[in-house]
């Protein structure tokens, strides 16, 4: 059986846009992907965490720095055949004031950690969905600002270049899904299904 480790933030965890909790396993993209790949042939390992970043520390929540946890997960679940990485949204928060290139540097650290753990593992790097144009407003998520929206839209190009440098698979989640109008930030059920379909096609073609 092949293993697929899905490492991401709240859009991998499956946080509902209306704040009412988490989508069921059959609704979030990781669960849909698991059904598509087939339980007898693939084990899809869900490792999504609300607020997770590539390398930045969250002063209000512990364990959000992805680079500090990924090596542990790779070891505890290893050997992992494929790693799907989708991070970068939380790196766009105003408090980090990070440029797209700096966020890509954070993603690069994660890719190096995967290669150091298992050079034979396949990697699918995703640039995240865009933030909604109004996400920074008080009624949505004021941890972001107007610059955050612009930065989120610039991640596709720098992540695509990074994937090319590391000779790994790439998918822009923003090409197939968008944030819910409800919170301008998270995938709805339709978005989860679309993303699962796109990831499935990438993995089966690899």
mmCIF file with all atom_site columns, C-alpha atoms in Angstrom:
data_model
loop_
_atom_site.group_PDB
_atom_site.id
_atom_site.type_symbol
_atom_site.label_atom_id
_atom_site.label_alt_id
_atom_site.label_comp_id
_atom_site.label_asym_id
_atom_site.label_entity_id
_atom_site.label_seq_id
_atom_site.pdbx_PDB_ins_code
_atom_site.Cartn_x
_atom_site.Cartn_y
_atom_site.Cartn_z
_atom_site.occupancy
_atom_site.B_iso_or_equiv
_atom_site.pdbx_formal_charge
_atom_site.auth_seq_id
_atom_site.auth_comp_id
_atom_site.auth_asym_id
_atom_site.auth_atom_id
_atom_site.pdbx_PDB_model_num
ATOM 1   C CA . UNK A 1 1   ? 0.000   0.000  0.000   1.00 0.00 ? 1   UNK A CA 1
ATOM 2   C CA . UNK A 1 2   ? 1.281   3.444  -0.947  1.00 0.00 ? 2   UNK A CA 1
ATOM 3   C CA . UNK A 1 3   ? 1.073   6.337  1.498   1.00 0.00 ? 3   UNK A CA 1
ATOM 4   C CA . UNK A 1 4   ? 0.205   9.956  0.722   1.00 0.00 ? 4   UNK A CA 1
ATOM 5   C CA . UNK A 1 5   ? 0.936   12.505 3.446   1.00 0.00 ? 5   UNK A CA 1
ATOM 6   C CA . UNK A 1 6   ? -1.151  15.680 3.075   1.00 0.00 ? 6   UNK A CA 1
ATOM 7   C CA . UNK A 1 7   ? 0.533   18.507 4.971   1.00 0.00 ? 7   UNK A CA 1
ATOM 8   C CA . UNK A 1 8   ? -1.319  21.794 5.166   1.00 0.00 ? 8   UNK A CA 1
ATOM 9   C CA . UNK A 1 9   ? -3.340  24.339 7.108   1.00 0.00 ? 9   UNK A CA 1
ATOM 10  C CA . UNK A 1 10  ? -7.058  24.851 7.780   1.00 0.00 ? 10  UNK A CA 1
ATOM 11  C CA . UNK A 1 11  ? -7.959  24.164 4.147   1.00 0.00 ? 11  UNK A CA 1
ATOM 12  C CA . UNK A 1 12  ? -6.400  20.713 4.540   1.00 0.00 ? 12  UNK A CA 1
ATOM 13  C CA . UNK A 1 13  ? -7.947  20.290 7.986   1.00 0.00 ? 13  UNK A CA 1
ATOM 14  C CA . UNK A 1 14  ? -11.317 21.093 6.431   1.00 0.00 ? 14  UNK A CA 1
ATOM 15  C CA . UNK A 1 15  ? -12.444 24.077 8.501   1.00 0.00 ? 15  UNK A CA 1
ATOM 16  C CA . UNK A 1 16  ? -15.931 25.179 7.484   1.00 0.00 ? 16  UNK A CA 1
ATOM 17  C CA . UNK A 1 17  ? -16.239 28.762 6.197   1.00 0.00 ? 17  UNK A CA 1
ATOM 18  C CA . UNK A 1 18  ? -19.131 29.464 8.565   1.00 0.00 ? 18  UNK A CA 1
ATOM 19  C CA . UNK A 1 19  ? -16.993 28.611 11.590  1.00 0.00 ? 19  UNK A CA 1
ATOM 20  C CA . UNK A 1 20  ? -19.208 25.724 12.668  1.00 0.00 ? 20  UNK A CA 1
ATOM 21  C CA . UNK A 1 21  ? -16.396 23.192 12.831  1.00 0.00 ? 21  UNK A CA 1
ATOM 22  C CA . UNK A 1 22  ? -14.806 20.752 10.435  1.00 0.00 ? 22  UNK A CA 1
ATOM 23  C CA . UNK A 1 23  ? -16.197 19.188 7.289   1.00 0.00 ? 23  UNK A CA 1
ATOM 24  C CA . UNK A 1 24  ? -16.778 15.450 7.553   1.00 0.00 ? 24  UNK A CA 1
ATOM 25  C CA . UNK A 1 25  ? -14.049 13.188 6.248   1.00 0.00 ? 25  UNK A CA 1
ATOM 26  C CA . UNK A 1 26  ? -16.125 12.388 3.166   1.00 0.00 ? 26  UNK A CA 1
ATOM 27  C CA . UNK A 1 27  ? -16.465 16.119 2.389   1.00 0.00 ? 27  UNK A CA 1
ATOM 28  C CA . UNK A 1 28  ? -12.961 17.512 2.829   1.00 0.00 ? 28  UNK A CA 1
ATOM 29  C CA . UNK A 1 29  ? -10.538 17.115 -0.056  1.00 0.00 ? 29  UNK A CA 1
ATOM 30  C CA . UNK A 1 30  ? -8.262  14.666 1.725   1.00 0.00 ? 30  UNK A CA 1
ATOM 31  C CA . UNK A 1 31  ? -11.169 12.294 2.373   1.00 0.00 ? 31  UNK A CA 1
ATOM 32  C CA . UNK A 1 32  ? -12.500 12.648 -1.159  1.00 0.00 ? 32  UNK A CA 1
ATOM 33  C CA . UNK A 1 33  ? -8.994  11.962 -2.487  1.00 0.00 ? 33  UNK A CA 1
ATOM 34  C CA . UNK A 1 34  ? -8.782  8.845  -0.326  1.00 0.00 ? 34  UNK A CA 1
ATOM 35  C CA . UNK A 1 35  ? -11.971 7.494  -1.880  1.00 0.00 ? 35  UNK A CA 1
ATOM 36  C CA . UNK A 1 36  ? -10.726 8.284  -5.373  1.00 0.00 ? 36  UNK A CA 1
ATOM 37  C CA . UNK A 1 37  ? -7.379  6.571  -4.881  1.00 0.00 ? 37  UNK A CA 1
ATOM 38  C CA . UNK A 1 38  ? -8.905  3.507  -3.251  1.00 0.00 ? 38  UNK A CA 1
ATOM 39  C CA . UNK A 1 39  ? -8.354  2.398  0.338   1.00 0.00 ? 39  UNK A CA 1
ATOM 40  C CA . UNK A 1 40  ? -6.768  -0.900 -0.663  1.00 0.00 ? 40  UNK A CA 1
ATOM 41  C CA . UNK A 1 41  ? -4.055  0.749  -2.734  1.00 0.00 ? 41  UNK A CA 1
ATOM 42  C CA . UNK A 1 42  ? -3.431  4.036  -0.942  1.00 0.00 ? 42  UNK A CA 1
ATOM 43  C CA . UNK A 1 43  ? -3.390  5.371  2.601   1.00 0.00 ? 43  UNK A CA 1
ATOM 44  C CA . UNK A 1 44  ? -4.088  9.111  2.662   1.00 0.00 ? 44  UNK A CA 1
ATOM 45  C CA . UNK A 1 45  ? -2.657  10.627 5.858   1.00 0.00 ? 45  UNK A CA 1
ATOM 46  C CA . UNK A 1 46  ? -4.356  13.866 6.893   1.00 0.00 ? 46  UNK A CA 1
ATOM 47  C CA . UNK A 1 47  ? -2.075  16.376 8.592   1.00 0.00 ? 47  UNK A CA 1
ATOM 48  C CA . UNK A 1 48  ? -3.906  19.695 8.377   1.00 0.00 ? 48  UNK A CA 1
ATOM 49  C CA . UNK A 1 49  ? -3.708  22.253 11.178  1.00 0.00 ? 49  UNK A CA 1
ATOM 50  C CA . UNK A 1 50  ? -5.530  25.553 11.526  1.00 0.00 ? 50  UNK A CA 1
ATOM 51  C CA . UNK A 1 51  ? -3.083  28.461 11.387  1.00 0.00 ? 51  UNK A CA 1
ATOM 52  C CA . UNK A 1 52  ? -0.091  26.453 10.179  1.00 0.00 ? 52  UNK A CA 1
ATOM 53  C CA . UNK A 1 53  ? 2.629   28.388 8.355   1.00 0.00 ? 53  UNK A CA 1
ATOM 54  C CA . UNK A 1 54  ? 5.698   27.269 6.458   1.00 0.00 ? 54  UNK A CA 1
ATOM 55  C CA . UNK A 1 55  ? 8.280   28.560 8.949   1.00 0.00 ? 55  UNK A CA 1
ATOM 56  C CA . UNK A 1 56  ? 6.701   31.380 10.982  1.00 0.00 ? 56  UNK A CA 1
ATOM 57  C CA . UNK A 1 57  ? 5.887   31.184 14.679  1.00 0.00 ? 57  UNK A CA 1
ATOM 58  C CA . UNK A 1 58  ? 2.399   32.137 15.886  1.00 0.00 ? 58  UNK A CA 1
ATOM 59  C CA . UNK A 1 59  ? 2.658   34.052 19.154  1.00 0.00 ? 59  UNK A CA 1
ATOM 60  C CA . UNK A 1 60  ? -0.862  33.026 20.202  1.00 0.00 ? 60  UNK A CA 1
ATOM 61  C CA . UNK A 1 61  ? -0.908  29.345 19.205  1.00 0.00 ? 61  UNK A CA 1
ATOM 62  C CA . UNK A 1 62  ? 1.684   26.621 19.688  1.00 0.00 ? 62  UNK A CA 1
ATOM 63  C CA . UNK A 1 63  ? 3.004   24.319 16.997  1.00 0.00 ? 63  UNK A CA 1
ATOM 64  C CA . UNK A 1 64  ? 2.076   26.360 13.924  1.00 0.00 ? 64  UNK A CA 1
ATOM 65  C CA . UNK A 1 65  ? 5.579   26.466 12.427  1.00 0.00 ? 65  UNK A CA 1
ATOM 66  C CA . UNK A 1 66  ? 5.374   23.743 9.798   1.00 0.00 ? 66  UNK A CA 1
ATOM 67  C CA . UNK A 1 67  ? 9.128   23.286 9.480   1.00 0.00 ? 67  UNK A CA 1
ATOM 68  C CA . UNK A 1 68  ? 9.368   22.203 13.119  1.00 0.00 ? 68  UNK A CA 1
ATOM 69  C CA . UNK A 1 69  ? 6.772   19.456 12.791  1.00 0.00 ? 69  UNK A CA 1
ATOM 70  C CA . UNK A 1 70  ? 7.180   18.118 9.260   1.00 0.00 ? 70  UNK A CA 1
ATOM 71  C CA . UNK A 1 71  ? 10.408  16.151 9.931   1.00 0.00 ? 71  UNK A CA 1
ATOM 72  C CA . UNK A 1 72  ? 8.716   14.434 12.879  1.00 0.00 ? 72  UNK A CA 1
ATOM 73  C CA . UNK A 1 73  ? 5.661   13.515 10.810  1.00 0.00 ? 73  UNK A CA 1
ATOM 74  C CA . UNK A 1 74  ? 7.809   12.213 7.975   1.00 0.00 ? 74  UNK A CA 1
ATOM 75  C CA . UNK A 1 75  ? 9.574   9.959  10.444  1.00 0.00 ? 75  UNK A CA 1
ATOM 76  C CA . UNK A 1 76  ? 6.491   8.797  12.345  1.00 0.00 ? 76  UNK A CA 1
ATOM 77  C CA . UNK A 1 77  ? 4.536   8.009  9.176   1.00 0.00 ? 77  UNK A CA 1
ATOM 78  C CA . UNK A 1 78  ? 7.530   6.935  7.137   1.00 0.00 ? 78  UNK A CA 1
ATOM 79  C CA . UNK A 1 79  ? 8.528   5.820  4.742   1.00 0.00 ? 79  UNK A CA 1
ATOM 80  C CA . UNK A 1 80  ? 6.055   8.025  2.903   1.00 0.00 ? 80  UNK A CA 1
ATOM 81  C CA . UNK A 1 81  ? 5.669   7.498  -0.841  1.00 0.00 ? 81  UNK A CA 1
ATOM 82  C CA . UNK A 1 82  ? 4.147   10.892 -1.688  1.00 0.00 ? 82  UNK A CA 1
ATOM 83  C CA . UNK A 1 83  ? 3.915   14.199 0.164   1.00 0.00 ? 83  UNK A CA 1
ATOM 84  C CA . UNK A 1 84  ? 1.327   16.817 -0.780  1.00 0.00 ? 84  UNK A CA 1
ATOM 85  C CA . UNK A 1 85  ? 2.193   20.254 0.623   1.00 0.00 ? 85  UNK A CA 1
ATOM 86  C CA . UNK A 1 86  ? -0.261  23.153 0.614   1.00 0.00 ? 86  UNK A CA 1
ATOM 87  C CA . UNK A 1 87  ? 0.813   26.041 2.822   1.00 0.00 ? 87  UNK A CA 1
ATOM 88  C CA . UNK A 1 88  ? 1.324   29.781 2.415   1.00 0.00 ? 88  UNK A CA 1
ATOM 89  C CA . UNK A 1 89  ? -2.046  31.320 3.228   1.00 0.00 ? 89  UNK A CA 1
ATOM 90  C CA . UNK A 1 90  ? -1.236  32.008 6.876   1.00 0.00 ? 90  UNK A CA 1
ATOM 91  C CA . UNK A 1 91  ? 2.198   33.289 5.880   1.00 0.00 ? 91  UNK A CA 1
ATOM 92  C CA . UNK A 1 92  ? 0.311   36.162 4.211   1.00 0.00 ? 92  UNK A CA 1
ATOM 93  C CA . UNK A 1 93  ? -0.916  37.512 7.556   1.00 0.00 ? 93  UNK A CA 1
ATOM 94  C CA . UNK A 1 94  ? -0.031  41.131 8.253   1.00 0.00 ? 94  UNK A CA 1
ATOM 95  C CA . UNK A 1 95  ? 2.009   40.285 11.345  1.00 0.00 ? 95  UNK A CA 1
ATOM 96  C CA . UNK A 1 96  ? 4.626   38.426 9.261   1.00 0.00 ? 96  UNK A CA 1
ATOM 97  C CA . UNK A 1 97  ? 4.893   41.102 6.547   1.00 0.00 ? 97  UNK A CA 1
ATOM 98  C CA . UNK A 1 98  ? 6.337   38.425 4.266   1.00 0.00 ? 98  UNK A CA 1
ATOM 99  C CA . UNK A 1 99  ? 6.901   38.879 0.551   1.00 0.00 ? 99  UNK A CA 1
ATOM 100 C CA . UNK A 1 100 ? 5.963   36.109 -1.903  1.00 0.00 ? 100 UNK A CA 1
ATOM 101 C CA . UNK A 1 101 ? 9.659   35.290 -2.313  1.00 0.00 ? 101 UNK A CA 1
ATOM 102 C CA . UNK A 1 102 ? 10.124  34.955 1.446   1.00 0.00 ? 102 UNK A CA 1
ATOM 103 C CA . UNK A 1 103 ? 7.110   32.661 1.700   1.00 0.00 ? 103 UNK A CA 1
ATOM 104 C CA . UNK A 1 104 ? 8.551   30.571 -1.116  1.00 0.00 ? 104 UNK A CA 1
ATOM 105 C CA . UNK A 1 105 ? 11.787  30.329 0.868   1.00 0.00 ? 105 UNK A CA 1
ATOM 106 C CA . UNK A 1 106 ? 9.745   28.872 3.699   1.00 0.00 ? 106 UNK A CA 1
ATOM 107 C CA . UNK A 1 107 ? 8.232   26.329 1.318   1.00 0.00 ? 107 UNK A CA 1
ATOM 108 C CA . UNK A 1 108 ? 11.732  25.513 0.081   1.00 0.00 ? 108 UNK A CA 1
ATOM 109 C CA . UNK A 1 109 ? 12.766  24.539 3.598   1.00 0.00 ? 109 UNK A CA 1
ATOM 110 C CA . UNK A 1 110 ? 9.872   22.084 3.715   1.00 0.00 ? 110 UNK A CA 1
ATOM 111 C CA . UNK A 1 111 ? 10.832  20.554 0.368   1.00 0.00 ? 111 UNK A CA 1
ATOM 112 C CA . UNK A 1 112 ? 14.405  20.103 1.557   1.00 0.00 ? 112 UNK A CA 1
ATOM 113 C CA . UNK A 1 113 ? 13.147  18.403 4.707   1.00 0.00 ? 113 UNK A CA 1
ATOM 114 C CA . UNK A 1 114 ? 11.154  15.946 2.614   1.00 0.00 ? 114 UNK A CA 1
ATOM 115 C CA . UNK A 1 115 ? 14.112  15.190 0.358   1.00 0.00 ? 115 UNK A CA 1
ATOM 116 C CA . UNK A 1 116 ? 16.425  14.784 3.351   1.00 0.00 ? 116 UNK A CA 1
ATOM 117 C CA . UNK A 1 117 ? 14.029  12.283 4.881   1.00 0.00 ? 117 UNK A CA 1
ATOM 118 C CA . UNK A 1 118 ? 13.370  10.279 1.728   1.00 0.00 ? 118 UNK A CA 1
ATOM 119 C CA . UNK A 1 119 ? 14.962  11.244 -1.565  1.00 0.00 ? 119 UNK A CA 1
ATOM 120 C CA . UNK A 1 120 ? 12.689  8.796  -3.399  1.00 0.00 ? 120 UNK A CA 1
ATOM 121 C CA . UNK A 1 121 ? 9.437   10.327 -2.166  1.00 0.00 ? 121 UNK A CA 1
ATOM 122 C CA . UNK A 1 122 ? 7.282   12.056 -4.751  1.00 0.00 ? 122 UNK A CA 1
ATOM 123 C CA . UNK A 1 123 ? 6.293   15.633 -3.913  1.00 0.00 ? 123 UNK A CA 1
ATOM 124 C CA . UNK A 1 124 ? 3.267   17.609 -5.033  1.00 0.00 ? 124 UNK A CA 1
ATOM 125 C CA . UNK A 1 125 ? 3.633   21.274 -4.135  1.00 0.00 ? 125 UNK A CA 1
ATOM 126 C CA . UNK A 1 126 ? 0.477   23.364 -4.198  1.00 0.00 ? 126 UNK A CA 1
ATOM 127 C CA . UNK A 1 127 ? 0.272   27.102 -4.170  1.00 0.00 ? 127 UNK A CA 1
ATOM 128 C CA . UNK A 1 128 ? -2.813  27.917 -2.074  1.00 0.00 ? 128 UNK A CA 1
ATOM 129 C CA . UNK A 1 129 ? -6.118  29.399 -3.139  1.00 0.00 ? 129 UNK A CA 1
ATOM 130 C CA . UNK A 1 130 ? -6.272  33.171 -3.281  1.00 0.00 ? 130 UNK A CA 1
ATOM 131 C CA . UNK A 1 131 ? -7.596  35.119 -0.338  1.00 0.00 ? 131 UNK A CA 1
ATOM 132 C CA . UNK A 1 132 ? -10.870 36.928 -1.009  1.00 0.00 ? 132 UNK A CA 1
ATOM 133 C CA . UNK A 1 133 ? -10.610 40.631 -1.737  1.00 0.00 ? 133 UNK A CA 1
ATOM 134 C CA . UNK A 1 134 ? -12.476 41.501 1.466   1.00 0.00 ? 134 UNK A CA 1
ATOM 135 C CA . UNK A 1 135 ? -10.831 38.970 3.810   1.00 0.00 ? 135 UNK A CA 1
ATOM 136 C CA . UNK A 1 136 ? -9.084  41.687 5.846   1.00 0.00 ? 136 UNK A CA 1
ATOM 137 C CA . UNK A 1 137 ? -12.316 43.419 6.858   1.00 0.00 ? 137 UNK A CA 1
ATOM 138 C CA . UNK A 1 138 ? -13.514 43.224 10.461  1.00 0.00 ? 138 UNK A CA 1
ATOM 139 C CA . UNK A 1 139 ? -16.389 40.871 9.671   1.00 0.00 ? 139 UNK A CA 1
ATOM 140 C CA . UNK A 1 140 ? -14.017 38.322 8.149   1.00 0.00 ? 140 UNK A CA 1
ATOM 141 C CA . UNK A 1 141 ? -10.381 37.953 9.290   1.00 0.00 ? 141 UNK A CA 1
ATOM 142 C CA . UNK A 1 142 ? -8.541  41.161 10.242  1.00 0.00 ? 142 UNK A CA 1
ATOM 143 C CA . UNK A 1 143 ? -5.327  39.199 10.807  1.00 0.00 ? 143 UNK A CA 1
ATOM 144 C CA . UNK A 1 144 ? -4.921  39.814 7.086   1.00 0.00 ? 144 UNK A CA 1
ATOM 145 C CA . UNK A 1 145 ? -4.708  43.183 5.353   1.00 0.00 ? 145 UNK A CA 1
ATOM 146 C CA . UNK A 1 146 ? -5.083  44.416 1.786   1.00 0.00 ? 146 UNK A CA 1
ATOM 147 C CA . UNK A 1 147 ? -1.446  43.563 1.062   1.00 0.00 ? 147 UNK A CA 1
ATOM 148 C CA . UNK A 1 148 ? -2.153  39.971 2.144   1.00 0.00 ? 148 UNK A CA 1
ATOM 149 C CA . UNK A 1 149 ? -4.618  39.587 -0.701  1.00 0.00 ? 149 UNK A CA 1
ATOM 150 C CA . UNK A 1 150 ? -2.059  40.760 -3.249  1.00 0.00 ? 150 UNK A CA 1
ATOM 151 C CA . UNK A 1 151 ? 0.619   38.492 -1.803  1.00 0.00 ? 151 UNK A CA 1
ATOM 152 C CA . UNK A 1 152 ? -1.665  35.451 -1.941  1.00 0.00 ? 152 UNK A CA 1
ATOM 153 C CA . UNK A 1 153 ? -2.228  36.065 -5.638  1.00 0.00 ? 153 UNK A CA 1
ATOM 154 C CA . UNK A 1 154 ? 1.513   36.233 -6.297  1.00 0.00 ? 154 UNK A CA 1
ATOM 155 C CA . UNK A 1 155 ? 2.347   32.888 -4.692  1.00 0.00 ? 155 UNK A CA 1
ATOM 156 C CA . UNK A 1 156 ? 1.471   30.840 -7.773  1.00 0.00 ? 156 UNK A CA 1
ATOM 157 C CA . UNK A 1 157 ? 4.401   32.159 -9.798  1.00 0.00 ? 157 UNK A CA 1
ATOM 158 C CA . UNK A 1 158 ? 7.057   31.774 -7.094  1.00 0.00 ? 158 UNK A CA 1
ATOM 159 C CA . UNK A 1 159 ? 5.806   28.333 -6.050  1.00 0.00 ? 159 UNK A CA 1
ATOM 160 C CA . UNK A 1 160 ? 5.762   27.140 -9.668  1.00 0.00 ? 160 UNK A CA 1
ATOM 161 C CA . UNK A 1 161 ? 9.376   28.226 -10.033 1.00 0.00 ? 161 UNK A CA 1
ATOM 162 C CA . UNK A 1 162 ? 10.284  26.466 -6.786  1.00 0.00 ? 162 UNK A CA 1
ATOM 163 C CA . UNK A 1 163 ? 8.646   23.226 -7.947  1.00 0.00 ? 163 UNK A CA 1
ATOM 164 C CA . UNK A 1 164 ? 10.641  23.414 -11.163 1.00 0.00 ? 164 UNK A CA 1
ATOM 165 C CA . UNK A 1 165 ? 13.870  23.888 -9.220  1.00 0.00 ? 165 UNK A CA 1
ATOM 166 C CA . UNK A 1 166 ? 13.112  20.829 -7.079  1.00 0.00 ? 166 UNK A CA 1
ATOM 167 C CA . UNK A 1 167 ? 11.803  18.793 -10.018 1.00 0.00 ? 167 UNK A CA 1
ATOM 168 C CA . UNK A 1 168 ? 8.560   18.050 -8.229  1.00 0.00 ? 168 UNK A CA 1
ATOM 169 C CA . UNK A 1 169 ? 4.926   18.149 -9.256  1.00 0.00 ? 169 UNK A CA 1
ATOM 170 C CA . UNK A 1 170 ? 3.039   21.442 -9.017  1.00 0.00 ? 170 UNK A CA 1
ATOM 171 C CA . UNK A 1 171 ? -0.581  22.513 -8.848  1.00 0.00 ? 171 UNK A CA 1
ATOM 172 C CA . UNK A 1 172 ? -2.021  25.976 -8.296  1.00 0.00 ? 172 UNK A CA 1
ATOM 173 C CA . UNK A 1 173 ? -5.055  25.426 -6.081  1.00 0.00 ? 173 UNK A CA 1
ATOM 174 C CA . UNK A 1 174 ? -6.258  28.864 -7.187  1.00 0.00 ? 174 UNK A CA 1
ATOM 175 C CA . UNK A 1 175 ? -6.673  27.495 -10.724 1.00 0.00 ? 175 UNK A CA 1
ATOM 176 C CA . UNK A 1 176 ? -9.359  25.063 -9.619  1.00 0.00 ? 176 UNK A CA 1
ATOM 177 C CA . UNK A 1 177 ? -10.901 26.493 -6.441  1.00 0.00 ? 177 UNK A CA 1
ATOM 178 C CA . UNK A 1 178 ? -11.622 29.756 -4.665  1.00 0.00 ? 178 UNK A CA 1
ATOM 179 C CA . UNK A 1 179 ? -12.509 30.825 -1.113  1.00 0.00 ? 179 UNK A CA 1
ATOM 180 C CA . UNK A 1 180 ? -16.082 30.826 0.056   1.00 0.00 ? 180 UNK A CA 1
ATOM 181 C CA . UNK A 1 181 ? -17.925 34.139 -0.024  1.00 0.00 ? 181 UNK A CA 1
ATOM 182 C CA . UNK A 1 182 ? -18.896 33.363 3.574   1.00 0.00 ? 182 UNK A CA 1
ATOM 183 C CA . UNK A 1 183 ? -15.456 34.066 5.025   1.00 0.00 ? 183 UNK A CA 1
ATOM 184 C CA . UNK A 1 184 ? -13.243 34.958 2.029   1.00 0.00 ? 184 UNK A CA 1
ATOM 185 C CA . UNK A 1 185 ? -10.669 32.427 3.184   1.00 0.00 ? 185 UNK A CA 1
ATOM 186 C CA . UNK A 1 186 ? -11.773 28.797 3.292   1.00 0.00 ? 186 UNK A CA 1
ATOM 187 C CA . UNK A 1 187 ? -12.966 26.238 0.787   1.00 0.00 ? 187 UNK A CA 1
ATOM 188 C CA . UNK A 1 188 ? -16.612 25.216 0.692   1.00 0.00 ? 188 UNK A CA 1
ATOM 189 C CA . UNK A 1 189 ? -17.713 21.686 -0.215  1.00 0.00 ? 189 UNK A CA 1
ATOM 190 C CA . UNK A 1 190 ? -17.593 22.481 -3.928  1.00 0.00 ? 190 UNK A CA 1
ATOM 191 C CA . UNK A 1 191 ? -14.041 23.763 -3.554  1.00 0.00 ? 191 UNK A CA 1
ATOM 192 C CA . UNK A 1 192 ? -12.913 20.674 -1.650  1.00 0.00 ? 192 UNK A CA 1
ATOM 193 C CA . UNK A 1 193 ? -14.321 18.421 -4.368  1.00 0.00 ? 193 UNK A CA 1
ATOM 194 C CA . UNK A 1 194 ? -12.685 20.423 -7.163  1.00 0.00 ? 194 UNK A CA 1
ATOM 195 C CA . UNK A 1 195 ? -9.335  20.396 -5.402  1.00 0.00 ? 195 UNK A CA 1
ATOM 196 C CA . UNK A 1 196 ? -9.525  16.650 -4.724  1.00 0.00 ? 196 UNK A CA 1
ATOM 197 C CA . UNK A 1 197 ? -10.204 16.004 -8.405  1.00 0.00 ? 197 UNK A CA 1
ATOM 198 C CA . UNK A 1 198 ? -7.238  18.121 -9.484  1.00 0.00 ? 198 UNK A CA 1
ATOM 199 C CA . UNK A 1 199 ? -4.865  16.500 -6.999  1.00 0.00 ? 199 UNK A CA 1
ATOM 200 C CA . UNK A 1 200 ? -6.066  13.045 -7.994  1.00 0.00 ? 200 UNK A CA 1
ATOM 201 C CA . UNK A 1 201 ? -5.273  13.735 -11.643 1.00 0.00 ? 201 UNK A CA 1
ATOM 202 C CA . UNK A 1 202 ? -1.790  14.935 -10.705 1.00 0.00 ? 202 UNK A CA 1
ATOM 203 C CA . UNK A 1 203 ? -1.031  11.869 -8.599  1.00 0.00 ? 203 UNK A CA 1
ATOM 204 C CA . UNK A 1 204 ? -2.344  9.229  -10.969 1.00 0.00 ? 204 UNK A CA 1
ATOM 205 C CA . UNK A 1 205 ? -0.481  10.796 -13.876 1.00 0.00 ? 205 UNK A CA 1
ATOM 206 C CA . UNK A 1 206 ? 2.809   10.869 -11.957 1.00 0.00 ? 206 UNK A CA 1
#
